[in-house]
Amino acid sequence: MEFVLLGFTDIPQYQWFLFGIFLVIYVIILLGNGIIILITRVDATLQTPMYFFLGNFSFLEICYVSVTLPRMLMDLWTQRGTISFFTCATQMCFFLILGATECFLLAVMAYDRCVAICDPLHYPLLMRPQVCVGLVVASWVSGAPVQIGQTCQIFSLPFCGSNTINHFFCDIPPLLKLACGDIFVNEMVVYIFGILFVTVPFLLILGFYIRIISTILKLPANTGRTKAFSTCSSHITVVLLFYGSATVTYLKPKSNEHEGLDKLLSLFYTIFTPVFSPIIYSLRNKDVRKAMRKFLP
């Protein structure tokens, strides 16, 4: 009927310290990404496809972190980690859907930069508003049916042993460790979906940036190269931060010896990426910095 999330109970002396840290982090995520959403909506100079995607990405980051972090804060506050079977399934389902959406949206943002740099004359036609909206909608809905099915598959397994999840939210790897019987097929399905929703978008991003780099290197002027690289550097940083930790977590061999490392990696792609992405975009993007100065004292 319920599970128990261990979270960070292995370090009880730091529970209140962690609560304060994660509360501050959550506020920073809400404020940072909220400001990005605001300025990309109201600033006239940011009404371009690149900033349309950035605003949607910031909204996604708020939703993504809100699936796990408020629950973790509540568990740290109450010192109780019990979560009902249905709530656990719901949390994991939304987490998987939003994670798949992030992978697709990062690929869409890379495609936008590829078209802007490699085919600038056709950019207004290829990235017209209807196309941009369609790409965002496709990113949000494409993974939903598969991830709902995967959630149903995981929670249809028999859990006849311990109900203690050694994690701070309901995720696939720690839940599979609690399942009874032969789960080989389930593990293979997880790997297949991991390749489909993590590796394939990453390979698309890699292909887009290979084309971008080859095009930039052909530019005659150094100033043109610098500007082109600067528009891509922030996105590349966010991609590496998110995909690096997510790939290691979901595609590495299962082991009970690295559960602490699993939690740390999960923190990177569930919490630290939403924290750092608005900072990265604001520090490395001149237009965003200029727009922020209009709204911040």
mmCIF file of C-alpha atoms in Angstrom:
data_model
loop_
_atom_site.group_PDB
_atom_site.id
_atom_site.type_symbol
_atom_site.label_atom_id
_atom_site.label_comp_id
_atom_site.label_asym_id
_atom_site.label_seq_id
_atom_site.Cartn_x
_atom_site.Cartn_y
_atom_site.Cartn_z
ATOM 1 C CA MET A 1 0.000 0.000 0.000
ATOM 2 C CA GLU A 2 2.930 2.370 0.532
ATOM 3 C CA PHE A 3 6.668 2.798 0.176
ATOM 4 C CA VAL A 4 9.234 4.486 2.400
ATOM 5 C CA LEU A 5 11.675 6.901 0.762
ATOM 6 C CA LEU A 6 14.939 6.804 2.684
ATOM 7 C CA GLY A 7 16.150 10.044 1.104
ATOM 8 C CA PHE A 8 19.094 11.299 3.142
ATOM 9 C CA THR A 9 18.299 9.516 6.413
ATOM 10 C CA ASP A 10 21.789 7.996 6.354
ATOM 11 C CA ILE A 11 23.046 11.444 7.463
ATOM 12 C CA PRO A 12 20.454 12.400 10.123
ATOM 13 C CA GLN A 13 22.637 15.125 11.630
ATOM 14 C CA TYR A 14 22.322 17.138 8.389
ATOM 15 C CA GLN A 15 18.548 16.862 7.852
ATOM 16 C CA TRP A 16 17.719 20.485 8.743
ATOM 17 C CA PHE A 17 20.789 21.776 6.933
ATOM 18 C CA LEU A 18 19.709 19.903 3.785
ATOM 19 C CA PHE A 19 16.172 21.233 4.182
ATOM 20 C CA GLY A 20 17.484 24.808 4.211
ATOM 21 C CA ILE A 21 19.793 24.209 1.252
ATOM 22 C CA PHE A 22 17.128 22.558 -0.904
ATOM 23 C CA LEU A 23 14.535 25.198 0.030
ATOM 24 C CA VAL A 24 16.899 27.956 -1.125
ATOM 25 C CA ILE A 25 17.638 25.974 -4.294
ATOM 26 C CA TYR A 26 13.916 25.603 -5.034
ATOM 27 C CA VAL A 27 13.320 29.334 -4.590
ATOM 28 C CA ILE A 28 16.284 30.093 -6.885
ATOM 29 C CA ILE A 29 14.878 27.709 -9.522
ATOM 30 C CA LEU A 30 11.440 29.346 -9.372
ATOM 31 C CA LEU A 31 12.848 32.889 -9.498
ATOM 32 C CA GLY A 32 15.563 32.250 -12.095
ATOM 33 C CA ASN A 33 13.408 30.341 -14.549
ATOM 34 C CA GLY A 34 10.422 32.602 -13.829
ATOM 35 C CA ILE A 35 12.473 35.648 -14.839
ATOM 36 C CA ILE A 36 13.550 33.898 -18.060
ATOM 37 C CA ILE A 37 9.893 33.137 -18.869
ATOM 38 C CA LEU A 38 8.897 36.747 -18.147
ATOM 39 C CA ILE A 39 11.551 38.451 -20.221
ATOM 40 C CA THR A 40 11.115 36.102 -23.196
ATOM 41 C CA ARG A 41 7.390 36.889 -23.179
ATOM 42 C CA VAL A 42 7.420 40.670 -22.778
ATOM 43 C CA ASP A 43 10.739 41.931 -24.169
ATOM 44 C CA ALA A 44 10.365 42.915 -27.833
ATOM 45 C CA THR A 45 13.989 42.084 -28.678
ATOM 46 C CA LEU A 46 13.555 38.465 -27.538
ATOM 47 C CA GLN A 47 10.577 37.592 -29.770
ATOM 48 C CA THR A 48 12.549 35.071 -31.804
ATOM 49 C CA PRO A 49 12.336 31.265 -32.057
ATOM 50 C CA MET A 50 15.478 30.792 -29.948
ATOM 51 C CA TYR A 51 14.008 32.671 -26.980
ATOM 52 C CA PHE A 52 10.571 31.129 -27.527
ATOM 53 C CA PHE A 53 12.192 27.731 -26.991
ATOM 54 C CA LEU A 54 14.204 29.074 -24.056
ATOM 55 C CA GLY A 55 11.034 30.329 -22.334
ATOM 56 C CA ASN A 56 9.374 26.945 -22.816
ATOM 57 C CA PHE A 57 12.498 25.218 -21.523
ATOM 58 C CA SER A 58 12.446 27.350 -18.370
ATOM 59 C CA PHE A 59 8.763 26.523 -17.804
ATOM 60 C CA LEU A 60 9.616 22.835 -18.255
ATOM 61 C CA GLU A 61 12.412 23.122 -15.692
ATOM 62 C CA ILE A 62 9.983 24.519 -13.101
ATOM 63 C CA CYS A 63 7.540 21.662 -13.730
ATOM 64 C CA TYR A 64 10.335 19.083 -13.752
ATOM 65 C CA VAL A 65 11.816 20.057 -10.406
ATOM 66 C CA SER A 66 8.372 20.543 -8.813
ATOM 67 C CA VAL A 67 7.656 16.835 -9.282
ATOM 68 C CA THR A 68 10.401 15.828 -6.837
ATOM 69 C CA LEU A 69 11.715 18.734 -4.756
ATOM 70 C CA PRO A 70 8.569 19.794 -2.793
ATOM 71 C CA ARG A 71 8.024 16.172 -1.758
ATOM 72 C CA MET A 72 11.658 15.882 -0.670
ATOM 73 C CA LEU A 73 11.350 19.095 1.362
ATOM 74 C CA MET A 74 8.237 17.744 3.066
ATOM 75 C CA ASP A 75 10.031 14.486 3.947
ATOM 76 C CA LEU A 76 12.987 16.408 5.393
ATOM 77 C CA TRP A 77 10.613 18.635 7.398
ATOM 78 C CA THR A 78 8.458 15.833 8.807
ATOM 79 C CA GLN A 79 11.300 13.304 9.104
ATOM 80 C CA ARG A 80 8.932 10.802 7.468
ATOM 81 C CA GLY A 81 9.379 9.360 3.995
ATOM 82 C CA THR A 82 6.194 7.333 3.556
ATOM 83 C CA ILE A 83 4.526 7.660 0.158
ATOM 84 C CA SER A 84 1.442 5.802 -1.047
ATOM 85 C CA PHE A 85 1.587 3.326 -3.921
ATOM 86 C CA PHE A 86 -0.549 5.563 -6.174
ATOM 87 C CA THR A 87 1.364 8.754 -5.298
ATOM 88 C CA CYS A 88 4.659 7.018 -6.010
ATOM 89 C CA ALA A 89 3.387 5.844 -9.397
ATOM 90 C CA THR A 90 2.071 9.318 -10.226
ATOM 91 C CA GLN A 91 5.352 10.979 -9.268
ATOM 92 C CA MET A 92 7.378 8.577 -11.394
ATOM 93 C CA CYS A 93 5.020 8.931 -14.369
ATOM 94 C CA PHE A 94 5.230 12.738 -14.422
ATOM 95 C CA PHE A 95 8.984 12.594 -13.805
ATOM 96 C CA LEU A 96 9.491 10.294 -16.818
ATOM 97 C CA ILE A 97 7.195 12.330 -19.079
ATOM 98 C CA LEU A 98 8.912 15.614 -18.199
ATOM 99 C CA GLY A 99 12.356 14.008 -18.512
ATOM 100 C CA ALA A 100 11.516 12.773 -22.026
ATOM 101 C CA THR A 101 10.148 16.235 -22.877
ATOM 102 C CA GLU A 102 13.423 17.817 -21.754
ATOM 103 C CA CYS A 103 15.437 15.489 -23.987
ATOM 104 C CA PHE A 104 13.267 16.311 -27.007
ATOM 105 C CA LEU A 105 13.187 20.049 -26.284
ATOM 106 C CA LEU A 106 16.983 20.210 -25.997
ATOM 107 C CA ALA A 107 17.165 18.531 -29.416
ATOM 108 C CA VAL A 108 14.678 21.066 -30.833
ATOM 109 C CA MET A 109 16.774 23.937 -29.461
ATOM 110 C CA ALA A 110 19.870 22.450 -31.115
ATOM 111 C CA TYR A 111 17.965 22.146 -34.405
ATOM 112 C CA ASP A 112 16.957 25.807 -34.146
ATOM 113 C CA ARG A 113 20.599 26.864 -33.744
ATOM 114 C CA CYS A 114 21.614 24.569 -36.619
ATOM 115 C CA VAL A 115 19.106 26.163 -39.007
ATOM 116 C CA ALA A 116 19.999 29.704 -37.836
ATOM 117 C CA ILE A 117 23.728 29.217 -38.445
ATOM 118 C CA CYS A 118 23.815 26.765 -41.352
ATOM 119 C CA ASP A 119 20.829 27.999 -43.382
ATOM 120 C CA PRO A 120 20.181 31.619 -42.304
ATOM 121 C CA LEU A 121 18.401 32.646 -45.526
ATOM 122 C CA HIS A 122 15.677 30.038 -45.041
ATOM 123 C CA TYR A 123 15.529 30.446 -41.251
ATOM 124 C CA PRO A 124 12.395 32.705 -41.168
ATOM 125 C CA LEU A 125 10.530 30.155 -43.305
ATOM 126 C CA LEU A 126 11.764 26.976 -41.624
ATOM 127 C CA MET A 127 11.268 28.348 -38.096
ATOM 128 C CA ARG A 128 8.054 30.313 -38.561
ATOM 129 C CA PRO A 129 5.777 30.590 -35.482
ATOM 130 C CA GLN A 130 3.506 27.683 -36.453
ATOM 131 C CA VAL A 131 6.498 25.357 -36.824
ATOM 132 C CA CYS A 132 7.960 26.466 -33.469
ATOM 133 C CA VAL A 133 4.673 25.847 -31.662
ATOM 134 C CA GLY A 134 4.356 22.447 -33.356
ATOM 135 C CA LEU A 135 7.870 21.436 -32.292
ATOM 136 C CA VAL A 136 7.199 22.429 -28.680
ATOM 137 C CA VAL A 137 3.853 20.604 -28.580
ATOM 138 C CA ALA A 138 5.456 17.507 -30.118
ATOM 139 C CA SER A 139 8.206 17.624 -27.473
ATOM 140 C CA TRP A 140 5.612 17.722 -24.685
ATOM 141 C CA VAL A 141 3.306 14.971 -25.937
ATOM 142 C CA SER A 142 5.574 12.539 -27.829
ATOM 143 C CA GLY A 143 6.863 10.685 -24.805
ATOM 144 C CA ALA A 144 3.678 10.693 -22.719
ATOM 145 C CA PRO A 145 2.011 7.475 -24.005
ATOM 146 C CA VAL A 146 5.225 5.464 -23.764
ATOM 147 C CA GLN A 147 6.110 6.725 -20.289
ATOM 148 C CA ILE A 148 2.571 6.091 -18.996
ATOM 149 C CA GLY A 149 2.872 2.545 -20.326
ATOM 150 C CA GLN A 150 6.293 2.122 -18.741
ATOM 151 C CA THR A 151 4.957 3.328 -15.385
ATOM 152 C CA CYS A 152 2.063 0.857 -15.555
ATOM 153 C CA GLN A 153 4.526 -1.915 -16.397
ATOM 154 C CA ILE A 154 6.805 -1.112 -13.443
ATOM 155 C CA PHE A 155 3.964 -0.863 -10.933
ATOM 156 C CA SER A 156 2.341 -4.074 -12.152
ATOM 157 C CA LEU A 157 5.381 -5.984 -10.857
ATOM 158 C CA PRO A 158 5.019 -7.911 -7.577
ATOM 159 C CA PHE A 159 6.635 -6.078 -4.649
ATOM 160 C CA CYS A 160 6.670 -8.790 -2.021
ATOM 161 C CA GLY A 161 9.781 -7.881 -0.044
ATOM 162 C CA SER A 162 10.965 -4.640 1.487
ATOM 163 C CA ASN A 163 9.011 -1.446 0.792
ATOM 164 C CA THR A 164 12.013 0.814 1.474
ATOM 165 C CA ILE A 165 13.256 2.838 -1.529
ATOM 166 C CA ASN A 166 16.847 3.988 -1.097
ATOM 167 C CA HIS A 167 16.283 7.230 -2.993
ATOM 168 C CA PHE A 168 14.710 10.652 -2.499
ATOM 169 C CA PHE A 169 11.950 10.133 -5.080
ATOM 170 C CA CYS A 170 10.239 7.270 -6.926
ATOM 171 C CA ASP A 171 12.521 6.378 -9.813
ATOM 172 C CA ILE A 172 12.852 3.247 -11.939
ATOM 173 C CA PRO A 173 16.255 1.823 -10.822
ATOM 174 C CA PRO A 174 15.544 1.772 -7.033
ATOM 175 C CA LEU A 175 12.009 0.445 -7.597
ATOM 176 C CA LEU A 176 13.236 -2.426 -9.766
ATOM 177 C CA LYS A 177 15.496 -3.488 -6.896
ATOM 178 C CA LEU A 178 12.382 -4.076 -4.754
ATOM 179 C CA ALA A 179 10.540 -6.200 -7.333
ATOM 180 C CA CYS A 180 10.273 -9.960 -6.881
ATOM 181 C CA GLY A 181 10.835 -12.634 -9.500
ATOM 182 C CA ASP A 182 12.520 -12.338 -12.873
ATOM 183 C CA ILE A 183 12.666 -8.722 -14.005
ATOM 184 C CA PHE A 184 15.069 -9.221 -16.921
ATOM 185 C CA VAL A 185 12.426 -8.227 -19.494
ATOM 186 C CA ASN A 186 11.557 -5.112 -17.496
ATOM 187 C CA GLU A 187 15.214 -4.105 -17.296
ATOM 188 C CA MET A 188 15.586 -4.563 -21.060
ATOM 189 C CA VAL A 189 12.520 -2.383 -21.658
ATOM 190 C CA VAL A 190 14.051 0.317 -19.427
ATOM 191 C CA TYR A 191 17.292 0.175 -21.433
ATOM 192 C CA ILE A 192 15.410 0.318 -24.751
ATOM 193 C CA PHE A 193 13.356 3.313 -23.655
ATOM 194 C CA GLY A 194 16.512 4.888 -22.229
ATOM 195 C CA ILE A 195 18.175 4.585 -25.626
ATOM 196 C CA LEU A 196 15.048 5.867 -27.377
ATOM 197 C CA PHE A 197 14.462 8.923 -25.171
ATOM 198 C CA VAL A 198 18.007 9.739 -24.045
ATOM 199 C CA THR A 199 20.523 8.438 -26.583
ATOM 200 C CA VAL A 200 18.621 9.197 -29.809
ATOM 201 C CA PRO A 201 17.962 12.897 -28.949
ATOM 202 C CA PHE A 202 21.571 13.211 -27.798
ATOM 203 C CA LEU A 203 22.825 11.790 -31.115
ATOM 204 C CA LEU A 204 20.578 14.262 -32.956
ATOM 205 C CA ILE A 205 22.036 17.116 -30.888
ATOM 206 C CA LEU A 206 25.543 15.833 -31.618
ATOM 207 C CA GLY A 207 24.778 15.696 -35.341
ATOM 208 C CA PHE A 208 23.375 19.233 -35.332
ATOM 209 C CA TYR A 209 26.450 20.590 -33.562
ATOM 210 C CA ILE A 210 28.857 18.760 -35.857
ATOM 211 C CA ARG A 211 27.178 20.542 -38.754
ATOM 212 C CA ILE A 212 27.198 23.842 -36.830
ATOM 213 C CA ILE A 213 30.911 23.580 -36.041
ATOM 214 C CA SER A 214 31.807 22.669 -39.630
ATOM 215 C CA THR A 215 29.812 25.687 -40.854
ATOM 216 C CA ILE A 216 31.365 28.054 -38.296
ATOM 217 C CA LEU A 217 34.886 26.966 -39.222
ATOM 218 C CA LYS A 218 34.176 27.971 -42.820
ATOM 219 C CA LEU A 219 33.268 31.520 -41.806
ATOM 220 C CA PRO A 220 35.929 34.009 -42.996
ATOM 221 C CA ALA A 221 35.775 36.515 -40.142
ATOM 222 C CA ASN A 222 36.805 35.687 -36.558
ATOM 223 C CA THR A 223 34.104 37.986 -35.219
ATOM 224 C CA GLY A 224 31.455 35.953 -37.004
ATOM 225 C CA ARG A 225 32.842 32.754 -35.525
ATOM 226 C CA THR A 226 32.873 34.191 -32.014
ATOM 227 C CA LYS A 227 29.259 35.354 -32.241
ATOM 228 C CA ALA A 228 28.106 32.012 -33.650
ATOM 229 C CA PHE A 229 29.903 30.047 -30.939
ATOM 230 C CA SER A 230 28.541 32.324 -28.198
ATOM 231 C CA THR A 231 24.926 31.651 -29.224
ATOM 232 C CA CYS A 232 25.521 27.905 -28.867
ATOM 233 C CA SER A 233 27.839 27.679 -25.859
ATOM 234 C CA SER A 234 25.148 28.057 -23.184
ATOM 235 C CA HIS A 235 22.965 25.377 -24.778
ATOM 236 C CA ILE A 236 25.928 22.994 -25.090
ATOM 237 C CA THR A 237 26.742 23.484 -21.388
ATOM 238 C CA VAL A 238 23.169 22.661 -20.313
ATOM 239 C CA VAL A 239 23.088 19.616 -22.619
ATOM 240 C CA LEU A 240 26.317 18.215 -21.183
ATOM 241 C CA LEU A 241 25.165 18.834 -17.609
ATOM 242 C CA PHE A 242 21.797 17.123 -18.106
ATOM 243 C CA TYR A 243 22.744 14.290 -20.440
ATOM 244 C CA GLY A 244 25.980 13.401 -18.666
ATOM 245 C CA SER A 245 24.347 12.593 -15.334
ATOM 246 C CA ALA A 246 21.136 11.107 -16.823
ATOM 247 C CA THR A 247 23.025 8.767 -19.159
ATOM 248 C CA VAL A 248 25.265 7.440 -16.399
ATOM 249 C CA THR A 249 22.289 6.899 -14.077
ATOM 250 C CA TYR A 250 19.987 5.049 -16.480
ATOM 251 C CA LEU A 251 22.387 3.210 -18.791
ATOM 252 C CA LYS A 252 25.078 2.055 -16.359
ATOM 253 C CA PRO A 253 24.990 -1.560 -15.056
ATOM 254 C CA LYS A 254 22.807 -2.099 -11.978
ATOM 255 C CA SER A 255 24.743 -2.364 -8.707
ATOM 256 C CA ASN A 256 23.997 -2.050 -5.007
ATOM 257 C CA GLU A 257 27.444 -0.633 -4.337
ATOM 258 C CA HIS A 258 26.876 2.801 -5.828
ATOM 259 C CA GLU A 259 23.494 3.866 -4.443
ATOM 260 C CA GLY A 260 25.024 7.013 -2.926
ATOM 261 C CA LEU A 261 26.486 7.889 -6.330
ATOM 262 C CA ASP A 262 23.066 7.303 -7.927
ATOM 263 C CA LYS A 263 21.509 9.856 -5.558
ATOM 264 C CA LEU A 264 24.240 12.387 -6.337
ATOM 265 C CA LEU A 265 23.819 11.952 -10.103
ATOM 266 C CA SER A 266 20.045 12.225 -9.729
ATOM 267 C CA LEU A 267 20.520 15.533 -7.911
ATOM 268 C CA PHE A 268 22.475 16.826 -10.911
ATOM 269 C CA TYR A 269 19.803 16.261 -13.524
ATOM 270 C CA THR A 270 16.758 16.835 -11.283
ATOM 271 C CA ILE A 271 17.894 19.863 -9.254
ATOM 272 C CA PHE A 272 21.245 21.316 -10.285
ATOM 273 C CA THR A 273 20.450 21.561 -14.009
ATOM 274 C CA PRO A 274 17.292 23.679 -13.381
ATOM 275 C CA VAL A 275 19.371 25.827 -10.987
ATOM 276 C CA PHE A 276 22.266 26.431 -13.327
ATOM 277 C CA SER A 277 20.472 26.712 -16.679
ATOM 278 C CA PRO A 278 19.068 30.262 -16.123
ATOM 279 C CA ILE A 279 22.448 31.311 -14.691
ATOM 280 C CA ILE A 280 24.267 29.844 -17.698
ATOM 281 C CA TYR A 281 21.919 31.479 -20.211
ATOM 282 C CA SER A 282 22.039 34.854 -18.456
ATOM 283 C CA LEU A 283 25.830 34.876 -18.053
ATOM 284 C CA ARG A 284 26.646 33.717 -21.577
ATOM 285 C CA ASN A 285 23.909 35.502 -23.523
ATOM 286 C CA LYS A 286 24.229 39.228 -24.088
ATOM 287 C CA ASP A 287 20.579 39.704 -25.154
ATOM 288 C CA VAL A 288 19.258 37.975 -22.018
ATOM 289 C CA ARG A 289 21.528 40.075 -19.773
ATOM 290 C CA LYS A 290 20.355 43.250 -21.492
ATOM 291 C CA ALA A 291 16.679 42.266 -21.110
ATOM 292 C CA MET A 292 17.192 41.386 -17.437
ATOM 293 C CA ARG A 293 18.613 44.823 -16.698
ATOM 294 C CA LYS A 294 15.322 46.348 -17.892
ATOM 295 C CA PHE A 295 13.312 44.457 -15.293
ATOM 296 C CA LEU A 296 15.732 44.136 -12.378
ATOM 297 C CA PRO A 297 16.774 47.201 -10.350
#
